[in-house]
Short mmCIF file of C-alpha atoms in Angstrom, two decimals:
data_model
loop_
_atom_site.label_atom_id
_atom_site.label_comp_id
_atom_site.label_asym_id
_atom_site.label_seq_id
_atom_site.Cartn_x
_atom_site.Cartn_y
_atom_site.Cartn_z
CA MET A 1 0.00 0.00 0.00
CA ALA A 2 2.81 2.39 0.83
CA ALA A 3 4.37 1.65 -2.55
CA ALA A 4 1.04 2.41 -4.21
CA LEU A 5 0.89 5.70 -2.36
CA ALA A 6 4.38 6.64 -3.49
CA ALA A 7 3.44 5.83 -7.06
CA SER A 8 0.28 7.96 -6.82
CA LEU A 9 2.19 10.93 -5.44
CA GLY A 10 5.18 10.84 -7.75
CA ALA A 11 8.65 11.44 -6.43
CA ALA A 12 10.66 14.09 -4.72
CA VAL A 13 9.47 15.97 -1.66
CA ALA A 14 11.09 19.19 -0.37
CA PRO A 15 10.46 22.87 0.25
CA GLY A 16 11.72 24.13 -3.11
CA LEU A 17 9.65 23.37 -6.20
CA SER A 18 10.97 22.33 -9.57
CA ASP A 19 9.44 21.58 -12.95
CA THR A 20 12.10 18.91 -13.43
CA PRO A 21 10.81 15.45 -12.48
CA SER A 22 12.83 13.28 -10.16
CA ASP A 23 12.57 9.87 -8.59
CA ALA A 24 14.33 7.73 -6.00
CA LEU A 25 17.10 6.73 -8.43
CA ARG A 26 17.53 9.93 -10.43
CA ALA A 27 17.13 12.92 -8.17
CA VAL A 28 17.41 16.41 -9.62
CA PRO A 29 17.58 18.74 -6.62
CA VAL A 30 16.82 22.41 -6.91
CA ALA A 31 19.28 24.80 -5.32
CA PRO A 32 17.29 26.55 -2.58
CA GLY A 33 19.31 29.71 -2.87
CA PRO A 34 21.69 31.14 -0.29
CA ALA A 35 20.54 30.72 3.30
CA THR A 36 21.65 33.22 5.88
CA ALA A 37 22.13 32.53 9.57
CA THR A 38 18.84 34.35 10.25
CA ASP A 39 16.80 32.21 7.84
CA TRP A 40 14.83 30.17 10.40
CA GLN A 41 12.87 28.37 7.68
CA ALA A 42 16.01 26.58 6.47
CA GLU A 43 16.26 22.83 7.09
CA PRO A 44 19.99 22.10 7.41
CA HIS A 45 19.28 18.89 9.35
CA LEU A 46 17.63 17.15 6.40
CA PRO A 47 19.18 15.72 3.16
CA ILE A 48 16.30 16.87 0.93
CA THR A 49 15.45 16.18 -2.68
CA PRO A 50 12.93 18.88 -3.70
CA ARG A 51 9.45 18.04 -4.93
CA THR A 52 8.26 19.20 -8.33
CA ARG A 53 5.28 21.46 -8.93
CA ALA A 54 3.29 18.57 -10.37
CA GLU A 55 4.06 16.47 -7.30
CA ALA A 56 3.02 19.30 -5.01
CA ALA A 57 -0.39 19.41 -6.68
CA ARG A 58 -0.85 15.65 -6.28
CA ILE A 59 0.24 15.84 -2.63
CA ALA A 60 -2.28 18.63 -2.01
CA ALA A 61 -5.04 16.38 -3.34
CA VAL A 62 -3.98 13.54 -1.03
CA LEU A 63 -3.93 15.89 1.98
CA ALA A 64 -7.36 17.39 1.29
CA PRO A 65 -9.95 16.93 4.07
CA PRO A 66 -12.21 13.90 3.64
CA ALA A 67 -15.65 14.33 2.08
CA ASP A 68 -16.87 10.80 2.86
CA PHE A 69 -17.05 9.65 6.47
CA THR A 70 -18.71 6.31 5.72
CA ARG A 71 -15.39 4.57 5.15
CA PRO A 72 -11.72 5.05 6.06
CA GLU A 73 -9.51 7.11 3.80
CA PRO A 74 -6.87 5.33 1.70
CA PHE A 75 -3.81 4.35 3.76
CA GLU A 76 -5.40 5.62 7.01
CA ASP A 77 -4.64 2.29 8.68
CA LYS A 78 -0.92 3.06 8.41
CA PRO A 79 -0.37 6.29 10.38
CA ALA A 80 3.38 6.24 9.69
CA GLY A 81 3.17 5.05 6.10
CA ALA A 82 5.64 2.27 5.33
CA ALA A 83 7.23 2.93 8.74
CA THR A 84 4.09 1.75 10.58
CA ALA A 85 4.66 -1.11 13.03
CA ARG A 86 2.27 -3.96 13.69
CA PHE A 87 -0.27 -3.23 16.42
CA VAL A 88 0.79 -5.10 19.55
CA PRO A 89 -1.38 -4.28 22.59
CA ASN A 90 1.24 -4.72 25.31
CA ALA A 91 3.90 -2.71 27.16
CA ASP A 92 6.28 -2.95 24.18
CA ALA A 93 3.85 -1.26 21.77
CA PHE A 94 6.10 1.81 21.37
CA SER A 95 9.46 0.02 21.29
CA HIS A 96 9.64 -1.44 17.77
CA PHE A 97 11.71 -0.33 14.81
CA PRO A 98 9.85 0.40 11.55
CA PRO A 99 9.48 -2.43 9.02
CA ASN A 100 11.13 -0.31 6.33
CA LEU A 101 14.33 0.10 8.34
CA PRO A 102 17.20 -1.34 6.26
CA ARG A 103 18.47 -4.57 7.79
CA ALA A 104 21.98 -3.10 7.92
CA ARG A 105 20.74 -0.44 10.36
CA GLU A 106 18.95 -2.76 12.80
CA MET A 107 22.09 -3.11 14.92
CA ASP A 108 22.35 0.70 15.15
CA PHE A 109 18.78 0.78 16.46
CA LYS A 110 19.55 -1.88 19.05
CA LEU A 111 22.75 -0.19 20.15
CA GLY A 112 20.89 3.10 20.48
CA ASN A 113 18.27 1.30 22.56
CA ALA A 114 21.01 -0.08 24.81
CA ILE A 115 22.37 3.43 25.46
CA PHE A 116 18.82 4.74 25.94
CA ARG A 117 18.26 2.10 28.64
CA LYS A 118 21.74 2.26 30.19
CA LEU A 119 22.02 3.21 33.87
CA TRP A 120 24.75 5.82 34.31
CA VAL A 121 26.91 6.04 37.43
CA GLY A 122 28.89 8.80 39.08
CA ALA A 123 32.57 9.47 38.45
CA PRO A 124 35.17 8.35 39.17
CA SER A 125 34.23 4.77 38.45
CA SER A 126 35.85 1.64 37.11
CA THR A 127 32.98 1.55 34.59
CA LYS A 128 34.50 4.14 32.29
CA GLY A 129 31.91 3.55 29.58
CA SER A 130 29.05 4.59 31.86
CA ASP A 131 30.37 7.13 34.34
CA GLY A 132 29.76 10.87 34.58
CA LEU A 133 26.23 10.98 35.97
CA GLY A 134 25.29 14.16 37.80
CA PRO A 135 26.38 15.11 40.33
CA LEU A 136 22.82 16.53 40.27
CA TYR A 137 20.28 14.82 38.04
CA ASN A 138 16.66 13.80 37.46
CA ALA A 139 17.15 10.25 36.18
CA ARG A 140 19.89 7.67 35.64
CA ALA A 141 18.64 6.54 32.23
CA CYS A 142 16.61 7.94 29.35
CA GLN A 143 14.17 5.06 29.74
CA ASN A 144 13.47 6.03 33.36
CA CYS A 145 11.70 9.17 32.15
CA HIS A 146 10.30 7.87 28.85
CA ILE A 147 8.79 4.75 30.41
CA LYS A 148 8.93 1.98 27.80
CA ASP A 149 9.32 4.80 25.25
CA GLY A 150 5.98 6.23 26.40
CA ARG A 151 4.92 9.16 28.53
CA GLY A 152 5.90 10.05 32.05
CA HIS A 153 3.44 10.86 34.82
CA LEU A 154 3.15 13.03 37.90
CA PRO A 155 3.44 11.58 41.40
CA GLN A 156 0.06 10.70 42.87
CA GLY A 157 1.17 11.05 46.48
CA PRO A 158 3.98 12.57 48.55
CA ASP A 159 6.07 9.40 48.49
CA ASP A 160 5.65 8.56 44.80
CA SER A 161 8.59 8.71 42.41
CA ARG A 162 9.04 11.94 40.46
CA VAL A 163 11.56 10.46 38.04
CA SER A 164 9.46 10.90 34.88
CA ALA A 165 8.41 14.48 35.69
CA PHE A 166 10.37 17.63 36.48
CA LEU A 167 10.15 21.40 36.81
CA ARG A 168 11.49 23.87 34.27
CA LEU A 169 12.69 27.10 35.88
CA SER A 170 13.30 30.61 34.60
CA VAL A 171 13.14 34.27 35.55
CA PRO A 172 12.06 37.16 33.32
CA GLY A 173 14.68 39.05 31.34
CA GLY A 174 17.96 38.12 29.78
CA PRO A 175 19.90 38.42 26.52
CA ALA A 176 17.85 39.34 23.47
CA ARG A 177 17.60 37.16 20.35
CA PRO A 178 17.02 39.60 17.50
CA GLU A 179 17.20 36.68 15.03
CA ILE A 180 13.92 35.31 16.50
CA PRO A 181 10.75 37.37 15.90
CA ASP A 182 8.74 38.08 19.08
CA TYR A 183 11.40 36.45 21.25
CA ILE A 184 10.59 36.63 24.97
CA ALA A 185 13.80 36.92 26.99
CA THR A 186 14.16 34.71 30.06
CA SER A 187 17.11 33.45 32.07
CA PRO A 188 17.72 30.43 34.29
CA ASP A 189 17.24 30.90 38.01
CA PRO A 190 20.61 32.30 39.18
CA VAL A 191 21.08 29.44 41.66
CA TYR A 192 18.89 26.53 40.60
CA GLY A 193 19.34 26.87 36.86
CA ALA A 194 16.84 26.01 34.14
CA GLN A 195 15.68 22.67 35.57
CA LEU A 196 15.15 21.55 39.14
CA GLN A 197 17.43 18.61 39.97
CA ASP A 198 15.77 16.47 42.63
CA LEU A 199 18.35 13.66 42.80
CA ALA A 200 22.07 13.73 43.64
CA LEU A 201 25.09 11.48 43.93
CA ALA A 202 26.36 10.40 47.33
CA GLY A 203 28.04 13.34 49.08
CA PHE A 204 25.82 15.93 47.39
CA LEU A 205 22.40 17.30 48.21
CA ALA A 206 19.61 17.41 45.65
CA GLU A 207 18.58 20.98 44.86
CA ALA A 208 15.02 20.60 46.11
CA ARG A 209 11.89 18.52 45.75
CA MET A 210 9.08 19.06 43.28
CA GLY A 211 5.95 19.70 45.33
CA VAL A 212 2.53 18.91 43.88
CA ALA A 213 -0.85 19.75 45.39
CA TRP A 214 -4.19 18.87 43.83
CA ALA A 215 -7.55 20.65 43.74
CA GLU A 216 -10.58 18.88 42.29
CA GLU A 217 -12.95 20.64 39.91
CA PRO A 218 -16.17 18.90 38.78
CA VAL A 219 -17.49 19.54 35.26
CA THR A 220 -21.04 18.54 34.37
CA LEU A 221 -21.66 17.51 30.79
CA ALA A 222 -24.90 18.12 28.92
CA ASP A 223 -26.16 14.59 29.59
CA GLY A 224 -25.57 14.95 33.34
CA THR A 225 -22.29 13.07 33.47
CA VAL A 226 -19.90 14.59 36.01
CA VAL A 227 -16.18 14.52 35.19
CA THR A 228 -13.78 15.47 37.98
CA LEU A 229 -10.72 17.39 36.84
CA ARG A 230 -7.58 17.70 38.94
CA ARG A 231 -5.84 21.06 38.96
CA PRO A 232 -2.20 20.72 40.06
CA SER A 233 -0.15 23.43 41.69
CA PHE A 234 3.61 23.11 41.84
CA ALA A 235 6.26 24.35 44.21
CA VAL A 236 9.98 24.11 44.88
CA GLU A 237 10.07 22.41 48.28
CA ASP A 238 13.01 22.31 50.70
CA PRO A 239 15.53 24.19 48.50
CA VAL A 240 19.03 23.57 49.84
CA HIS A 241 20.54 26.86 48.64
CA GLY A 242 17.85 29.15 49.97
CA ALA A 243 14.74 30.48 48.31
CA PRO A 244 14.71 30.68 44.50
CA HIS A 245 14.47 34.04 42.73
CA PRO A 246 11.31 35.93 43.80
CA ASP A 247 10.15 36.16 40.16
CA LEU A 248 10.67 32.44 39.52
CA GLN A 249 8.60 30.96 36.68
CA ILE A 250 7.80 27.26 37.11
CA SER A 251 6.58 24.84 34.46
CA ALA A 252 5.94 21.19 35.23
CA ARG A 253 6.58 18.72 32.43
CA VAL A 254 6.22 14.98 32.00
CA ALA A 255 8.36 13.12 29.48
CA PRO A 256 6.53 12.80 26.12
CA GLN A 257 6.12 9.58 24.16
CA MET A 258 8.90 8.78 21.68
CA ILE A 259 7.12 7.27 18.67
CA GLY A 260 7.19 8.87 15.23
CA LEU A 261 9.75 11.57 16.03
CA GLY A 262 11.77 11.04 12.87
CA LEU A 263 8.68 11.48 10.73
CA LEU A 264 7.78 14.73 12.48
CA GLU A 265 11.35 15.90 11.89
CA ALA A 266 10.90 15.18 8.17
CA VAL A 267 7.72 17.23 7.66
CA PRO A 268 8.51 20.18 5.36
CA VAL A 269 8.69 23.55 7.09
CA ALA A 270 6.62 25.02 4.27
CA ASP A 271 3.78 22.59 4.92
CA ILE A 272 3.74 23.45 8.63
CA LEU A 273 3.77 27.18 7.89
CA ALA A 274 0.90 26.74 5.43
CA LEU A 275 -1.27 25.86 8.44
CA ALA A 276 -0.22 28.91 10.49
CA ASP A 277 -2.67 31.80 10.84
CA ALA A 278 -1.22 34.03 13.53
CA ASP A 279 -3.73 36.84 12.92
CA ASP A 280 -6.72 34.50 12.40
CA ARG A 281 -7.39 35.98 8.99
CA ASP A 282 -9.86 33.22 8.15
CA GLY A 283 -11.90 34.04 11.26
CA ASP A 284 -12.16 30.49 12.58
CA GLY A 285 -10.74 31.40 16.00
CA ILE A 286 -7.58 29.32 15.41
CA SER A 287 -4.31 31.24 15.16
CA GLY A 288 -1.46 28.77 15.26
CA ARG A 289 2.07 30.21 15.22
CA PRO A 290 5.37 28.54 14.41
CA GLN A 291 7.82 28.21 17.27
CA ILE A 292 11.29 29.54 16.43
CA VAL A 293 14.23 28.48 18.58
CA TRP A 294 17.99 28.89 18.59
CA SER A 295 19.72 25.72 17.48
CA SER A 296 23.01 25.00 19.24
CA GLU A 297 23.55 22.22 16.71
CA PHE A 298 23.50 24.54 13.68
CA ASP A 299 24.16 27.90 15.38
CA ARG A 300 21.11 29.55 13.84
CA PRO A 301 17.38 30.02 14.43
CA MET A 302 15.21 27.12 13.26
CA LEU A 303 11.63 25.95 13.45
CA GLY A 304 10.94 24.32 16.82
CA ARG A 305 9.41 20.87 16.58
CA PHE A 306 10.10 18.87 19.76
CA GLY A 307 9.02 19.33 23.34
CA HIS A 308 5.73 20.54 24.82
CA LYS A 309 6.48 24.10 23.67
CA ALA A 310 8.48 22.93 20.62
CA GLY A 311 11.67 24.13 22.29
CA ASN A 312 14.09 22.08 20.17
CA ALA A 313 14.51 21.96 16.40
CA THR A 314 16.03 18.49 15.93
CA ILE A 315 15.99 15.10 17.58
CA ARG A 316 19.76 15.22 18.02
CA GLU A 317 19.60 18.48 19.94
CA GLN A 318 16.63 17.27 21.97
CA SER A 319 18.65 14.18 22.92
CA ALA A 320 21.76 16.20 23.75
CA SER A 321 19.71 18.59 25.90
CA ALA A 322 18.24 15.67 27.83
CA PHE A 323 21.66 14.11 28.43
CA LEU A 324 22.85 17.40 29.91
CA GLY A 325 19.76 18.56 31.76
CA ASP A 326 18.29 15.27 32.97
CA MET A 327 21.47 13.36 33.73
CA GLY A 328 24.31 15.89 33.87
CA LEU A 329 26.20 14.24 31.01
CA SER A 330 28.47 16.25 28.72
CA ASN A 331 28.16 15.61 24.99
CA PRO A 332 29.27 17.15 21.67
CA LEU A 333 26.58 19.85 21.68
CA PHE A 334 26.82 20.67 25.38
CA PRO A 335 30.34 19.77 26.62
CA PHE A 336 29.76 20.76 30.24
CA PRO A 337 30.65 17.98 32.72
CA PHE A 338 28.81 19.69 35.58
CA GLY A 339 25.45 19.49 33.81
CA GLU A 340 22.90 21.98 35.12
CA CYS A 341 24.97 23.16 38.10
CA SER A 342 24.98 26.96 38.20
CA GLU A 343 27.98 29.14 39.03
CA ALA A 344 26.51 29.51 42.51
CA GLN A 345 26.92 25.76 43.08
CA ALA A 346 30.70 25.63 43.38
CA ALA A 347 30.94 22.17 44.95
CA CYS A 348 28.84 20.69 42.19
CA ARG A 349 30.98 22.28 39.49
CA ALA A 350 34.16 21.03 41.15
CA ALA A 351 32.96 17.42 41.38
CA PRO A 352 34.86 14.68 39.50
CA ALA A 353 33.73 14.30 35.89
CA GLY A 354 33.48 11.21 33.74
CA GLN A 355 35.76 12.72 31.12
CA GLU A 356 39.02 10.93 30.40
CA PRO A 357 41.28 12.09 27.56
CA ASP A 358 41.28 8.77 25.70
CA VAL A 359 37.71 7.64 26.49
CA ARG A 360 34.58 8.75 24.61
CA GLU A 361 36.33 11.68 22.90
CA GLY A 362 36.94 13.24 26.29
CA LEU A 363 33.19 13.52 26.86
CA GLU A 364 30.69 11.62 28.98
CA VAL A 365 28.55 10.91 25.92
CA ASP A 366 30.64 10.91 22.74
CA GLY A 367 29.50 11.70 19.22
CA LEU A 368 28.87 8.06 18.36
CA GLY A 369 26.76 7.55 21.47
CA LEU A 370 24.70 10.66 20.78
CA ASP A 371 24.23 9.63 17.15
CA LEU A 372 23.05 6.13 18.14
CA VAL A 373 20.52 7.48 20.63
CA THR A 374 19.37 9.97 17.99
CA PHE A 375 18.96 7.15 15.46
CA TYR A 376 17.00 5.08 17.97
CA SER A 377 14.76 8.01 18.88
CA ARG A 378 14.23 8.86 15.22
CA ASN A 379 13.10 5.35 14.37
CA LEU A 380 10.71 4.28 17.12
CA ALA A 381 7.74 3.12 15.10
CA VAL A 382 4.11 4.20 15.32
CA PRO A 383 1.66 1.31 15.84
CA ALA A 384 -0.97 0.58 13.20
CA ARG A 385 -4.51 1.89 13.56
CA ARG A 386 -7.29 -0.49 14.56
CA ASP A 387 -11.10 -0.47 14.26
CA LEU A 388 -10.91 2.43 11.84
CA ASP A 389 -13.81 1.01 9.78
CA ASP A 390 -16.03 0.59 12.85
CA PRO A 391 -19.20 2.71 12.35
CA GLN A 392 -18.81 4.28 15.80
CA VAL A 393 -15.19 5.23 15.06
CA LEU A 394 -16.17 6.72 11.69
CA ARG A 395 -18.92 8.70 13.41
CA GLY A 396 -16.39 9.97 15.94
CA LYS A 397 -14.03 11.01 13.15
CA LYS A 398 -16.79 13.07 11.51
CA ILE A 399 -17.60 14.73 14.84
CA ALA A 400 -13.92 15.61 15.33
CA HIS A 401 -13.92 17.35 11.95
CA ASP A 402 -17.30 19.01 12.47
CA ILE A 403 -16.55 20.59 15.85
CA GLY A 404 -13.07 21.76 14.90
CA CYS A 405 -10.70 19.33 16.63
CA THR A 406 -8.80 18.84 13.39
CA SER A 407 -8.22 22.59 13.02
CA CYS A 408 -5.23 22.11 15.33
CA HIS A 409 -4.86 18.33 15.31
CA ASN A 410 -4.18 18.38 11.58
CA PRO A 411 -4.59 14.76 10.44
CA LYS A 412 -1.88 14.24 7.83
CA PHE A 413 1.31 15.35 6.11
CA VAL A 414 3.63 13.97 3.43
CA THR A 415 7.25 13.98 4.51
CA HIS A 416 10.23 15.17 2.49
CA ARG A 417 12.02 12.76 0.22
CA LEU A 418 15.31 12.23 2.06
CA ASP A 419 18.56 10.87 0.72
CA GLY A 420 19.80 7.97 2.85
CA ARG A 421 16.81 8.01 5.22
CA PRO A 422 14.28 5.62 3.65
CA GLU A 423 12.47 5.14 6.96
CA GLN A 424 11.17 8.72 6.92
CA SER A 425 11.41 9.47 3.21
CA PHE A 426 8.24 10.41 1.30
CA GLN A 427 5.68 8.93 3.67
CA LEU A 428 2.04 9.85 4.09
CA ILE A 429 1.74 10.18 7.86
CA TRP A 430 -1.20 10.80 10.20
CA PRO A 431 0.15 12.43 13.40
CA HIS A 432 -2.94 14.60 14.04
CA SER A 433 -0.86 17.67 14.88
CA ASP A 434 -0.09 20.91 13.06
CA MET A 435 3.15 21.27 15.11
CA LEU A 436 2.26 24.90 15.79
CA LEU A 437 1.87 26.90 18.99
CA HIS A 438 -1.67 27.65 20.19
CA ASP A 439 -3.09 29.67 23.07
CA MET A 440 -4.68 26.98 25.23
CA GLY A 441 -6.25 29.30 27.77
CA GLU A 442 -5.65 30.15 31.38
CA GLY A 443 -6.47 26.68 32.67
CA LEU A 444 -3.40 25.14 31.01
CA ALA A 445 -1.17 28.22 31.22
CA ASP A 446 2.18 27.76 32.97
CA ASN A 447 2.96 31.50 32.62
CA ARG A 448 6.53 30.61 31.62
CA PRO A 449 7.64 31.74 28.15
CA GLU A 450 9.99 29.65 26.04
CA SER A 451 11.68 31.35 23.09
CA ARG A 452 8.69 33.01 21.37
CA ALA A 453 6.03 30.80 23.00
CA THR A 454 4.03 32.67 25.62
CA GLY A 455 3.01 31.28 28.98
CA ARG A 456 -0.36 30.27 27.49
CA GLU A 457 0.92 28.61 24.32
CA TRP A 458 1.66 24.94 23.70
CA ARG A 459 2.57 22.90 20.66
CA THR A 460 -0.29 20.74 19.40
CA ALA A 461 0.49 17.27 20.73
CA PRO A 462 0.43 14.44 18.15
CA LEU A 463 -2.40 12.01 18.81
CA TRP A 464 -1.00 8.87 17.18
CA GLY A 465 -0.73 6.04 19.69
CA ILE A 466 -2.53 8.13 22.32
CA SER A 467 -4.78 5.38 23.66
CA LEU A 468 -1.86 2.99 24.19
CA ASN A 469 -0.11 5.14 26.78
CA GLY A 470 -1.81 3.41 29.69
CA THR A 471 -0.98 0.02 28.19
CA VAL A 472 2.68 0.98 27.75
CA THR A 473 3.32 2.70 31.09
CA GLY A 474 0.58 1.35 33.33
CA VAL A 475 -0.76 4.87 33.97
CA GLU A 476 -3.07 6.97 31.81
CA SER A 477 -1.50 10.42 31.75
CA TYR A 478 -2.22 13.23 29.30
CA LEU A 479 -1.31 16.89 28.66
CA HIS A 480 2.05 18.55 29.24
CA ASP A 481 2.05 17.95 32.99
CA GLY A 482 0.13 14.68 33.07
CA ARG A 483 -2.80 16.11 35.03
CA ALA A 484 -5.48 14.40 32.90
CA ARG A 485 -6.24 10.75 33.74
CA SER A 486 -8.51 10.12 30.78
CA LEU A 487 -9.13 11.40 27.27
CA ILE A 488 -12.29 13.22 28.30
CA GLU A 489 -10.39 14.99 31.10
CA ALA A 490 -7.73 16.07 28.60
CA ILE A 491 -10.42 17.51 26.29
CA LEU A 492 -12.13 19.37 29.12
CA TRP A 493 -8.88 21.16 30.01
CA HIS A 494 -8.74 22.73 26.55
CA GLY A 495 -9.36 26.48 26.49
CA GLY A 496 -8.28 29.55 24.57
CA GLU A 497 -8.39 28.79 20.87
CA ALA A 498 -9.79 25.32 21.66
CA GLN A 499 -12.62 26.59 23.90
CA PRO A 500 -15.35 26.30 21.20
CA ALA A 501 -14.36 22.71 20.40
CA ARG A 502 -14.21 21.88 24.13
CA ASP A 503 -17.67 23.39 24.69
CA ALA A 504 -19.02 21.44 21.74
CA VAL A 505 -17.82 18.22 23.36
CA VAL A 506 -19.56 19.18 26.62
CA ALA A 507 -22.79 19.66 24.67
CA LEU A 508 -22.61 16.39 22.72
CA PRO A 509 -25.29 13.75 23.24
CA THR A 510 -23.94 10.68 25.03
CA PRO A 511 -23.68 8.48 21.88
CA ASP A 512 -21.76 11.17 20.01
CA ARG A 513 -19.34 11.75 22.89
CA LYS A 514 -18.70 8.02 23.10
CA ALA A 515 -18.10 7.95 19.34
CA LEU A 516 -15.54 10.76 19.62
CA ILE A 517 -13.68 8.89 22.36
CA ALA A 518 -13.86 5.69 20.32
CA TRP A 519 -12.20 7.52 17.41
CA LEU A 520 -9.43 8.78 19.69
CA ARG A 521 -8.90 5.27 21.02
CA SER A 522 -8.52 3.97 17.47
CA LEU A 523 -5.55 6.26 16.73
#
């Protein structure tokens, strides 16, 4: 089926357009013109072969909204195109490589998985391949936060683990970024940095503890059903270096699921920007904006794609940031052995590092290790859809379109054609996200800006695999901070631009609401 799709679309996919045809064997790229360091729409992370004008027209037809809701659309059962994995309803549902991964690269995927799961230890250690943790950190392994490659969750009680959730920290003001339009300057807390570290090696004290308090808020639906929402409030408890800055901005985050990241990375910038409507010129109440971030990997502004506020442009930089911030591990992009320790934390900065001159390029995570984890993260497969021809699911799909859910949760894209990356190259994908920033209202606001994202804006979360999160991790947990315990709770938290769609769900008759949830559970 994926081959049939490729044949129906034609060949090359990329931001520039050409009248010269191309195919997988005979690519005729179009020079995109000189790109300056301020050109945030450039895509230096992707080996692109441009699409032709004729191909662009065919792709537009494939991406058009459905007119018939009595049957599934072509290829809708494969949300990741040829990279779609078999549906396996168990805890390993998010941990498979795509079936179109070349056999020669399977070992790279497995090695990346091994590093992703590896437990790091403090330095000095006889285990020179795994030392350098901390001395302050949030987790000892990537997998500890991204549980079975799925989502994290908030602690339910005072003694519960906080390892898959953490607090971002900042204070207003800081250096300007004139290269980024509408940039909102912030700085790390002068003592506690940009992320609260709640674990520490022996001989050190963790910075503080993430405090969570809950307030219940009942919501009555039109049919009389009462749904109880939980509103969390967060605090920095027992800080060891004194009170944080008085203007501290706190944002709680849970680790997001890992599936389909490489496909999101391969979506053309131009196709994402085509969905943006910052001034709501079409009057539909939806005004998505692209996130623009500074890339340490390419030393330039780029479109943000990853993270709850789209704070990173590439999977490699997202991985490098996590090594540094979550585990205190130096790497090629962030070669700081003290991790998140601020200048005010002298003992932390003076601690032994896991950097030996002839081991791992003098880093705690060398270039090869970072590349393997990036490859693994890029290639975690999306499970196949199920029940998509069920009449209730089809009814739910129509309701989602009718009430405006798909205005932000854009169903589908076609990825770039990429040289040497067949797993993500030229695939029709169904992430149900526009990858843009939206004002989600005061109820979900963290009041902490990130690059140009305001304290009320969040990136539209992809919906693929959403109903499997509880199966994978054992806990149903939705939204950026994991406050929602069910899909209906997650919907009811929507506000701002999503308020009309949220209110429409409240007003739905019981059968229609159940159909909408059935559609979500089929994704």
